[in-house]
CSV table of N, CA and C in Angstrom, one decimal:
chain,number,residue,atom,x,y,z
C,1,UNK,N,-3.6,-3.3,7.4
C,1,UNK,CA,-4.6,-2.4,7.8
C,1,UNK,C,-5.5,-2.9,9.0
C,2,UNK,N,-6.0,-4.1,8.9
C,2,UNK,CA,-6.9,-4.6,10.0
C,2,UNK,C,-6.2,-4.7,11.3
C,3,UNK,N,-4.9,-5.0,11.4
C,3,UNK,CA,-4.2,-5.1,12.6
C,3,UNK,C,-4.2,-3.7,13.3
C,4,UNK,N,-3.9,-2.7,12.5
C,4,UNK,CA,-3.9,-1.3,13.0
C,4,UNK,C,-5.3,-0.9,13.5
C,5,UNK,N,-6.3,-1.3,12.7
C,5,UNK,CA,-7.7,-1.1,13.1
C,5,UNK,C,-8.1,-1.7,14.4
C,6,UNK,N,-7.7,-2.9,14.6
C,6,UNK,CA,-8.0,-3.6,15.9
C,6,UNK,C,-7.3,-2.9,17.0
C,7,UNK,N,-6.0,-2.6,16.8
C,7,UNK,CA,-5.2,-1.9,17.9
C,7,UNK,C,-5.9,-0.6,18.2
C,8,UNK,N,-6.3,0.2,17.2
C,8,UNK,CA,-6.9,1.5,17.5
C,8,UNK,C,-8.2,1.3,18.2
C,9,UNK,N,-9.1,0.4,17.8
C,9,UNK,CA,-10.4,0.2,18.4
C,9,UNK,C,-10.2,-0.2,19.9
C,10,UNK,N,-9.2,-1.1,20.1
C,10,UNK,CA,-9.0,-1.6,21.5
C,10,UNK,C,-8.5,-0.4,22.4
C,11,UNK,N,-7.6,0.4,21.8
C,11,UNK,CA,-7.1,1.5,22.5
C,11,UNK,C,-8.2,2.5,22.9
C,12,UNK,N,-9.0,2.9,21.8
C,12,UNK,CA,-10.1,3.8,22.0
C,12,UNK,C,-11.0,3.3,23.1
C,13,UNK,N,-11.4,2.1,23.1
C,13,UNK,CA,-12.3,1.5,24.0
C,13,UNK,C,-11.7,1.5,25.4
C,14,UNK,N,-10.5,1.1,25.5
C,14,UNK,CA,-9.8,1.1,26.8
C,14,UNK,C,-9.7,2.5,27.4
C,15,UNK,N,-9.6,3.5,26.6
C,15,UNK,CA,-9.5,4.9,27.1
C,15,UNK,C,-10.8,5.5,27.4
C,16,UNK,N,-11.9,4.8,27.1
C,16,UNK,CA,-13.2,5.4,27.5
C,16,UNK,C,-14.1,4.5,28.4
C,17,UNK,N,-13.8,3.2,28.5
C,17,UNK,CA,-14.6,2.3,29.3
C,17,UNK,C,-14.1,2.4,30.8
C,18,UNK,N,-15.1,2.7,31.6
C,18,UNK,CA,-14.8,2.8,33.0
C,18,UNK,C,-15.5,1.7,33.8
C,19,UNK,N,-14.7,1.1,34.7
C,19,UNK,CA,-15.2,0.0,35.6
C,19,UNK,C,-14.7,0.4,37.0
C,20,UNK,N,-15.6,0.4,37.9
C,20,UNK,CA,-15.3,0.7,39.3
C,20,UNK,C,-14.6,2.1,39.4
C,21,UNK,N,-15.0,3.0,38.6
C,21,UNK,CA,-14.5,4.4,38.7
C,21,UNK,C,-13.1,4.6,38.0
C,22,UNK,N,-12.6,3.6,37.3
C,22,UNK,CA,-11.3,3.7,36.6
C,22,UNK,C,-11.5,3.3,35.1
C,23,UNK,N,-10.7,3.9,34.3
C,23,UNK,CA,-10.6,3.5,32.9
C,23,UNK,C,-9.9,2.1,32.9
C,24,UNK,N,-10.5,1.2,32.1
C,24,UNK,CA,-9.8,-0.1,32.0
C,24,UNK,C,-8.4,0.0,31.4
C,25,UNK,N,-8.2,1.0,30.6
C,25,UNK,CA,-6.9,1.2,30.0
C,25,UNK,C,-5.8,1.6,31.0
C,26,UNK,N,-6.2,1.9,32.2
C,26,UNK,CA,-5.1,2.2,33.2
C,26,UNK,C,-4.6,1.0,33.9
C,27,UNK,N,-5.1,-0.2,33.5
C,27,UNK,CA,-4.6,-1.5,34.0
C,27,UNK,C,-3.6,-2.1,33.1
C,28,UNK,N,-2.4,-2.6,33.6
C,28,UNK,CA,-1.4,-3.2,32.8
C,28,UNK,C,-2.0,-4.5,32.1
C,29,UNK,N,-2.9,-5.2,32.7
C,29,UNK,CA,-3.5,-6.4,32.2
C,29,UNK,C,-4.3,-6.1,30.9
C,30,UNK,N,-4.7,-4.8,30.7
C,30,UNK,CA,-5.3,-4.4,29.5
C,30,UNK,C,-4.3,-3.7,28.5
C,31,UNK,N,-3.4,-2.9,29.1
C,31,UNK,CA,-2.4,-2.2,28.3
C,31,UNK,C,-1.5,-3.1,27.6
C,32,UNK,N,-0.9,-4.1,28.3
C,32,UNK,CA,0.2,-4.9,27.7
C,32,UNK,C,-0.3,-5.7,26.5
C,33,UNK,N,-1.4,-6.4,26.5
C,33,UNK,CA,-1.8,-7.1,25.3
C,33,UNK,C,-2.0,-6.2,24.1
C,34,UNK,N,-2.6,-5.0,24.4
C,34,UNK,CA,-2.8,-4.1,23.3
C,34,UNK,C,-1.4,-3.6,22.7
C,35,UNK,N,-0.5,-3.3,23.6
C,35,UNK,CA,0.9,-2.9,23.2
C,35,UNK,C,1.6,-4.0,22.4
C,36,UNK,N,1.4,-5.3,22.9
C,36,UNK,CA,2.0,-6.4,22.3
C,36,UNK,C,1.5,-6.6,20.8
C,37,UNK,N,0.1,-6.5,20.7
C,37,UNK,CA,-0.5,-6.6,19.4
C,37,UNK,C,0.0,-5.6,18.5
C,38,UNK,N,0.1,-4.3,18.9
C,38,UNK,CA,0.5,-3.2,18.1
C,38,UNK,C,1.9,-3.4,17.6
C,39,UNK,N,2.8,-3.9,18.5
C,39,UNK,CA,4.2,-4.1,18.1
C,39,UNK,C,4.3,-5.2,17.0
C,40,UNK,N,3.5,-6.2,17.1
C,40,UNK,CA,3.6,-7.3,16.1
C,40,UNK,C,3.0,-6.8,14.8
C,41,UNK,N,2.0,-6.0,14.8
C,41,UNK,CA,1.5,-5.4,13.6
C,41,UNK,C,2.5,-4.5,12.9
C,42,UNK,N,3.2,-3.7,13.7
C,42,UNK,CA,4.2,-2.8,13.2
C,42,UNK,C,5.4,-3.6,12.6
C,43,UNK,N,5.8,-4.7,13.3
C,43,UNK,CA,6.9,-5.5,12.8
C,43,UNK,C,6.5,-6.1,11.4
C,44,UNK,N,5.3,-6.6,11.3
C,44,UNK,CA,4.8,-7.1,10.0
C,44,UNK,C,4.8,-6.1,9.0
C,45,UNK,N,4.4,-4.9,9.3
C,45,UNK,CA,4.4,-3.8,8.4
C,45,UNK,C,5.8,-3.5,7.9
C,46,UNK,N,6.8,-3.5,8.8
C,46,UNK,CA,8.2,-3.3,8.4
C,46,UNK,C,8.7,-4.4,7.4
C,47,UNK,N,8.3,-5.6,7.6
C,47,UNK,CA,8.6,-6.7,6.7
C,47,UNK,C,8.0,-6.5,5.3
C,48,UNK,N,6.8,-5.9,5.3
C,48,UNK,CA,6.1,-5.6,4.1
C,48,UNK,C,6.8,-4.6,3.3
C,49,UNK,N,7.3,-3.6,4.0
C,49,UNK,CA,8.1,-2.5,3.3
C,49,UNK,C,9.4,-3.1,2.8
C,50,UNK,N,10.0,-4.0,3.5
C,50,UNK,CA,11.2,-4.7,3.0
C,50,UNK,C,10.9,-5.4,1.7
C,51,UNK,N,9.9,-6.2,1.7
C,51,UNK,CA,9.5,-7.0,0.5
C,51,UNK,C,9.2,-6.0,-0.7
C,52,UNK,N,8.5,-5.0,-0.4
C,52,UNK,CA,8.1,-4.0,-1.5
C,52,UNK,C,9.3,-3.3,-2.0
C,53,UNK,N,10.3,-3.0,-1.2
C,53,UNK,CA,11.5,-2.3,-1.6
C,53,UNK,C,12.3,-3.3,-2.5
C,54,UNK,N,12.4,-4.5,-2.1
C,54,UNK,CA,13.1,-5.5,-3.0
C,54,UNK,C,12.4,-5.6,-4.3
C,55,UNK,N,11.1,-5.7,-4.3
C,55,UNK,CA,10.3,-5.9,-5.5
C,55,UNK,C,10.6,-4.6,-6.4
C,56,UNK,N,10.5,-3.5,-5.8
C,56,UNK,CA,10.7,-2.2,-6.6
C,56,UNK,C,12.0,-2.1,-7.2
C,57,UNK,N,13.0,-2.7,-6.6
C,57,UNK,CA,14.4,-2.7,-7.1
C,57,UNK,C,14.7,-3.8,-8.1
C,58,UNK,N,13.6,-4.6,-8.3
C,58,UNK,CA,13.8,-5.7,-9.3
C,58,UNK,C,14.6,-6.9,-8.7
C,59,UNK,N,14.7,-7.0,-7.4
C,59,UNK,CA,15.4,-8.1,-6.8
C,59,UNK,C,14.5,-9.2,-6.3
C,60,UNK,N,15.0,-10.4,-6.1
C,60,UNK,CA,14.2,-11.5,-5.6
C,60,UNK,C,13.6,-11.1,-4.3
C,61,UNK,N,12.3,-11.4,-4.1
C,61,UNK,CA,11.6,-11.0,-2.9
C,61,UNK,C,10.6,-12.1,-2.4
C,62,UNK,N,10.7,-13.3,-2.9
C,62,UNK,CA,9.7,-14.3,-2.6
C,62,UNK,C,9.7,-14.6,-1.1
C,63,UNK,N,10.9,-14.8,-0.5
C,63,UNK,CA,10.9,-15.1,0.9
C,63,UNK,C,10.4,-13.9,1.8
C,64,UNK,N,10.8,-12.7,1.4
C,64,UNK,CA,10.3,-11.5,2.2
C,64,UNK,C,8.8,-11.3,2.0
C,65,UNK,N,8.3,-11.5,0.8
C,65,UNK,CA,6.9,-11.4,0.6
C,65,UNK,C,6.1,-12.4,1.4
C,66,UNK,N,6.6,-13.7,1.4
C,66,UNK,CA,5.9,-14.7,2.1
C,66,UNK,C,5.9,-14.5,3.6
C,67,UNK,N,7.1,-14.0,4.1
C,67,UNK,CA,7.2,-13.7,5.5
C,67,UNK,C,6.3,-12.5,5.9
C,68,UNK,N,6.2,-11.5,5.1
C,68,UNK,CA,5.4,-10.4,5.3
C,68,UNK,C,3.9,-10.8,5.4
C,69,UNK,N,3.5,-11.6,4.5
C,69,UNK,CA,2.1,-12.1,4.5
C,69,UNK,C,1.8,-12.9,5.7
C,70,UNK,N,2.7,-13.8,6.1
C,70,UNK,CA,2.6,-14.6,7.3
C,70,UNK,C,2.5,-13.8,8.5
C,71,UNK,N,3.5,-12.9,8.7
C,71,UNK,CA,3.5,-12.0,9.9
C,71,UNK,C,2.3,-11.1,10.0
C,72,UNK,N,1.9,-10.6,8.9
C,72,UNK,CA,0.7,-9.7,8.9
C,72,UNK,C,-0.6,-10.4,9.2
C,73,UNK,N,-0.7,-11.6,8.7
C,73,UNK,CA,-1.9,-12.4,9.0
C,73,UNK,C,-2.0,-12.8,10.5
C,74,UNK,N,-0.8,-13.2,11.0
C,74,UNK,CA,-0.7,-13.6,12.4
C,74,UNK,C,-0.9,-12.4,13.3
C,75,UNK,N,-0.3,-11.3,13.0
C,75,UNK,CA,-0.4,-10.1,13.8
C,75,UNK,C,-1.8,-9.6,13.8
C,76,UNK,N,-2.5,-9.6,12.7
C,76,UNK,CA,-3.8,-9.1,12.6
C,76,UNK,C,-4.8,-10.0,13.4
C,77,UNK,N,-4.6,-11.3,13.3
C,77,UNK,CA,-5.4,-12.3,14.1
C,77,UNK,C,-5.2,-12.0,15.6
C,78,UNK,N,-3.9,-11.9,16.0
C,78,UNK,CA,-3.7,-11.6,17.4
C,78,UNK,C,-4.2,-10.3,17.9
C,79,UNK,N,-4.2,-9.3,17.0
C,79,UNK,CA,-4.8,-8.0,17.4
C,79,UNK,C,-6.3,-8.1,17.5
C,80,UNK,N,-6.9,-8.9,16.6
C,80,UNK,CA,-8.3,-9.1,16.7
C,80,UNK,C,-8.7,-9.8,18.0
C,81,UNK,N,-8.0,-10.8,18.4
C,81,UNK,CA,-8.2,-11.4,19.7
C,81,UNK,C,-8.1,-10.5,20.8
C,82,UNK,N,-7.1,-9.6,20.8
C,82,UNK,CA,-6.9,-8.7,21.9
C,82,UNK,C,-8.0,-7.6,21.9
C,83,UNK,N,-8.4,-7.2,20.7
C,83,UNK,CA,-9.5,-6.2,20.6
C,83,UNK,C,-10.8,-6.8,21.2
C,84,UNK,N,-11.1,-8.0,20.8
C,84,UNK,CA,-12.3,-8.7,21.3
C,84,UNK,C,-12.2,-8.8,22.8
C,85,UNK,N,-11.1,-9.2,23.3
C,85,UNK,CA,-10.9,-9.4,24.7
C,85,UNK,C,-11.1,-8.1,25.5
C,86,UNK,N,-10.5,-7.0,24.9
C,86,UNK,CA,-10.6,-5.7,25.5
C,86,UNK,C,-12.1,-5.3,25.6
C,87,UNK,N,-12.9,-5.5,24.6
C,87,UNK,CA,-14.3,-5.1,24.6
C,87,UNK,C,-15.2,-6.0,25.4
C,88,UNK,N,-14.7,-7.2,25.7
C,88,UNK,CA,-15.5,-8.2,26.5
C,88,UNK,C,-16.7,-8.5,25.7
C,89,UNK,N,-17.8,-8.7,26.3
C,89,UNK,CA,-19.1,-9.0,25.6
C,89,UNK,C,-19.5,-8.0,24.6
C,90,UNK,N,-19.1,-6.8,24.8
C,90,UNK,CA,-19.5,-5.7,23.8
C,90,UNK,C,-18.8,-6.0,22.5
C,91,UNK,N,-17.7,-6.8,22.4
C,91,UNK,CA,-17.1,-7.1,21.2
C,91,UNK,C,-17.9,-7.8,20.2
C,92,UNK,N,-19.0,-8.4,20.7
C,92,UNK,CA,-19.9,-9.2,19.8
C,92,UNK,C,-21.1,-8.3,19.4
C,93,UNK,N,-21.2,-7.1,19.9
C,93,UNK,CA,-22.3,-6.2,19.6
C,93,UNK,C,-22.1,-5.6,18.2
C,94,UNK,N,-23.1,-5.6,17.4
C,94,UNK,CA,-22.9,-5.2,16.0
C,94,UNK,C,-22.4,-3.8,15.8
C,95,UNK,N,-22.8,-2.9,16.7
C,95,UNK,CA,-22.4,-1.5,16.6
C,95,UNK,C,-20.9,-1.2,16.7
C,96,UNK,N,-20.2,-2.2,17.2
C,96,UNK,CA,-18.7,-2.0,17.4
C,96,UNK,C,-17.9,-2.5,16.2
C,97,UNK,N,-18.5,-3.3,15.4
C,97,UNK,CA,-17.9,-3.9,14.2
C,97,UNK,C,-16.7,-4.9,14.5
C,98,UNK,N,-16.4,-5.1,15.7
C,98,UNK,CA,-15.3,-5.9,16.1
C,98,UNK,C,-15.6,-7.4,15.7
C,99,UNK,N,-16.7,-7.9,16.0
C,99,UNK,CA,-17.0,-9.3,15.7
C,99,UNK,C,-17.0,-9.6,14.2
C,100,UNK,N,-17.5,-8.7,13.3
C,100,UNK,CA,-17.5,-8.8,11.9
C,100,UNK,C,-16.0,-8.9,11.4
C,101,UNK,N,-15.2,-7.9,11.8
C,101,UNK,CA,-13.9,-7.9,11.3
C,101,UNK,C,-13.0,-9.0,11.9
C,102,UNK,N,-13.4,-9.5,13.1
C,102,UNK,CA,-12.8,-10.6,13.7
C,102,UNK,C,-12.9,-11.8,12.8
C,103,UNK,N,-14.1,-12.1,12.3
C,103,UNK,CA,-14.3,-13.2,11.4
C,103,UNK,C,-13.5,-13.0,10.1
C,104,UNK,N,-13.5,-11.8,9.6
C,104,UNK,CA,-12.9,-11.5,8.3
C,104,UNK,C,-11.4,-11.7,8.4
C,105,UNK,N,-10.8,-11.3,9.5
C,105,UNK,CA,-9.3,-11.3,9.6
C,105,UNK,C,-8.8,-12.7,9.6
C,106,UNK,N,-9.6,-13.7,10.0
C,106,UNK,CA,-9.2,-15.1,10.0
C,106,UNK,C,-8.9,-15.6,8.6
C,107,UNK,N,-9.5,-15.0,7.7
C,107,UNK,CA,-9.3,-15.4,6.3
C,107,UNK,C,-7.9,-15.3,5.8
C,108,UNK,N,-7.2,-14.3,6.3
C,108,UNK,CA,-5.8,-14.0,5.9
C,108,UNK,C,-4.9,-15.2,6.2
C,109,UNK,N,-5.2,-16.0,7.1
C,109,UNK,CA,-4.3,-17.2,7.4
C,109,UNK,C,-4.5,-18.3,6.4
C,110,UNK,N,-5.6,-18.3,5.6
C,110,UNK,CA,-5.8,-19.4,4.7
C,110,UNK,C,-5.9,-18.9,3.2
C,111,UNK,N,-6.0,-17.7,3.0
C,111,UNK,CA,-6.1,-17.2,1.6
C,111,UNK,C,-5.4,-15.9,1.4
C,112,UNK,N,-4.8,-15.6,0.3
C,112,UNK,CA,-4.8,-16.4,-0.9
C,112,UNK,C,-3.7,-17.5,-0.8
C,113,UNK,N,-2.8,-17.4,0.2
C,113,UNK,CA,-1.8,-18.5,0.4
C,113,UNK,C,-1.9,-18.9,1.9
C,114,UNK,N,-2.0,-20.2,2.1
C,114,UNK,CA,-2.2,-20.6,3.5
C,114,UNK,C,-0.8,-20.5,4.2
C,115,UNK,N,-1.0,-20.5,5.5
C,115,UNK,CA,0.2,-20.5,6.4
C,115,UNK,C,1.1,-21.7,6.1
C,116,UNK,N,0.5,-22.8,5.9
C,116,UNK,CA,1.4,-24.0,5.7
C,116,UNK,C,2.2,-23.9,4.4
C,117,UNK,N,1.6,-23.3,3.4
C,117,UNK,CA,2.4,-23.1,2.1
C,117,UNK,C,3.5,-22.2,2.4
C,118,UNK,N,3.3,-21.2,3.2
C,118,UNK,CA,4.4,-20.2,3.5
C,118,UNK,C,5.5,-21.0,4.3
C,119,UNK,N,5.1,-21.8,5.3
C,119,UNK,CA,6.1,-22.6,6.0
C,119,UNK,C,6.9,-23.4,5.0
C,120,UNK,N,6.3,-24.1,4.1
C,120,UNK,CA,6.9,-24.9,3.1
C,120,UNK,C,7.9,-24.1,2.3
C,121,UNK,N,7.5,-22.9,1.8
C,121,UNK,CA,8.3,-22.1,1.0
C,121,UNK,C,9.6,-21.7,1.7
C,122,UNK,N,9.4,-21.2,3.0
C,122,UNK,CA,10.6,-20.8,3.8
C,122,UNK,C,11.5,-21.9,4.1
C,123,UNK,N,10.9,-23.1,4.4
C,123,UNK,CA,11.7,-24.3,4.7
C,123,UNK,C,12.6,-24.7,3.5
C,124,UNK,N,11.9,-24.7,2.3
C,124,UNK,CA,12.6,-25.2,1.2
C,124,UNK,C,13.6,-24.1,0.6
C,125,UNK,N,13.1,-22.9,0.4
C,125,UNK,CA,13.9,-21.9,-0.3
C,125,UNK,C,14.8,-21.0,0.5
C,126,UNK,N,14.5,-20.9,1.8
C,126,UNK,CA,15.4,-20.1,2.7
C,126,UNK,C,16.3,-21.0,3.5
C,127,UNK,N,15.7,-22.0,4.1
C,127,UNK,CA,16.4,-22.8,5.0
C,127,UNK,C,17.1,-24.0,4.3
C,128,UNK,N,16.7,-24.2,3.0
C,128,UNK,CA,17.2,-25.3,2.2
C,128,UNK,C,17.0,-26.6,2.8
C,129,UNK,N,15.8,-26.8,3.3
C,129,UNK,CA,15.4,-28.1,3.8
C,129,UNK,C,14.8,-28.9,2.6
C,130,UNK,N,14.7,-30.2,2.6
C,130,UNK,CA,14.1,-30.9,1.5
C,130,UNK,C,12.6,-30.6,1.3
C,131,UNK,N,12.2,-30.6,0.1
C,131,UNK,CA,10.7,-30.3,-0.2
C,131,UNK,C,9.9,-31.4,0.6
C,132,UNK,N,8.8,-30.9,1.2
C,132,UNK,CA,8.1,-31.8,2.1
C,132,UNK,C,6.8,-32.4,1.4
C,133,UNK,N,6.6,-32.0,0.2
C,133,UNK,CA,5.4,-32.6,-0.5
C,133,UNK,C,5.7,-32.9,-1.9
């Protein structure tokens, strides 16, 4: 959800913020990072659906669930950075809520399962590498 929120806020702001008589959203330097962030959020969402489908079917889904969590946390964090960058200094203004959600989305990389634990799970259970701890 947060990744989509950040993508939407960045898009809305880019579509209304004018600098030198042009919307900032008309510049590829603004468009491309927003598009990149959105695609990563969408890819994470698709992995989430795959994990949920396996779970609903009663099939093993540990790898897919871990990958979905990792991809969603990373995509949300990247979308947060893009949104903050799009807003510039206004991204820290309380009325935009970007700064608050920026801080909150960082939590997803450490809780409830840290990124390193996900790496360990994938390495051991999917790639069949020796346990590292």
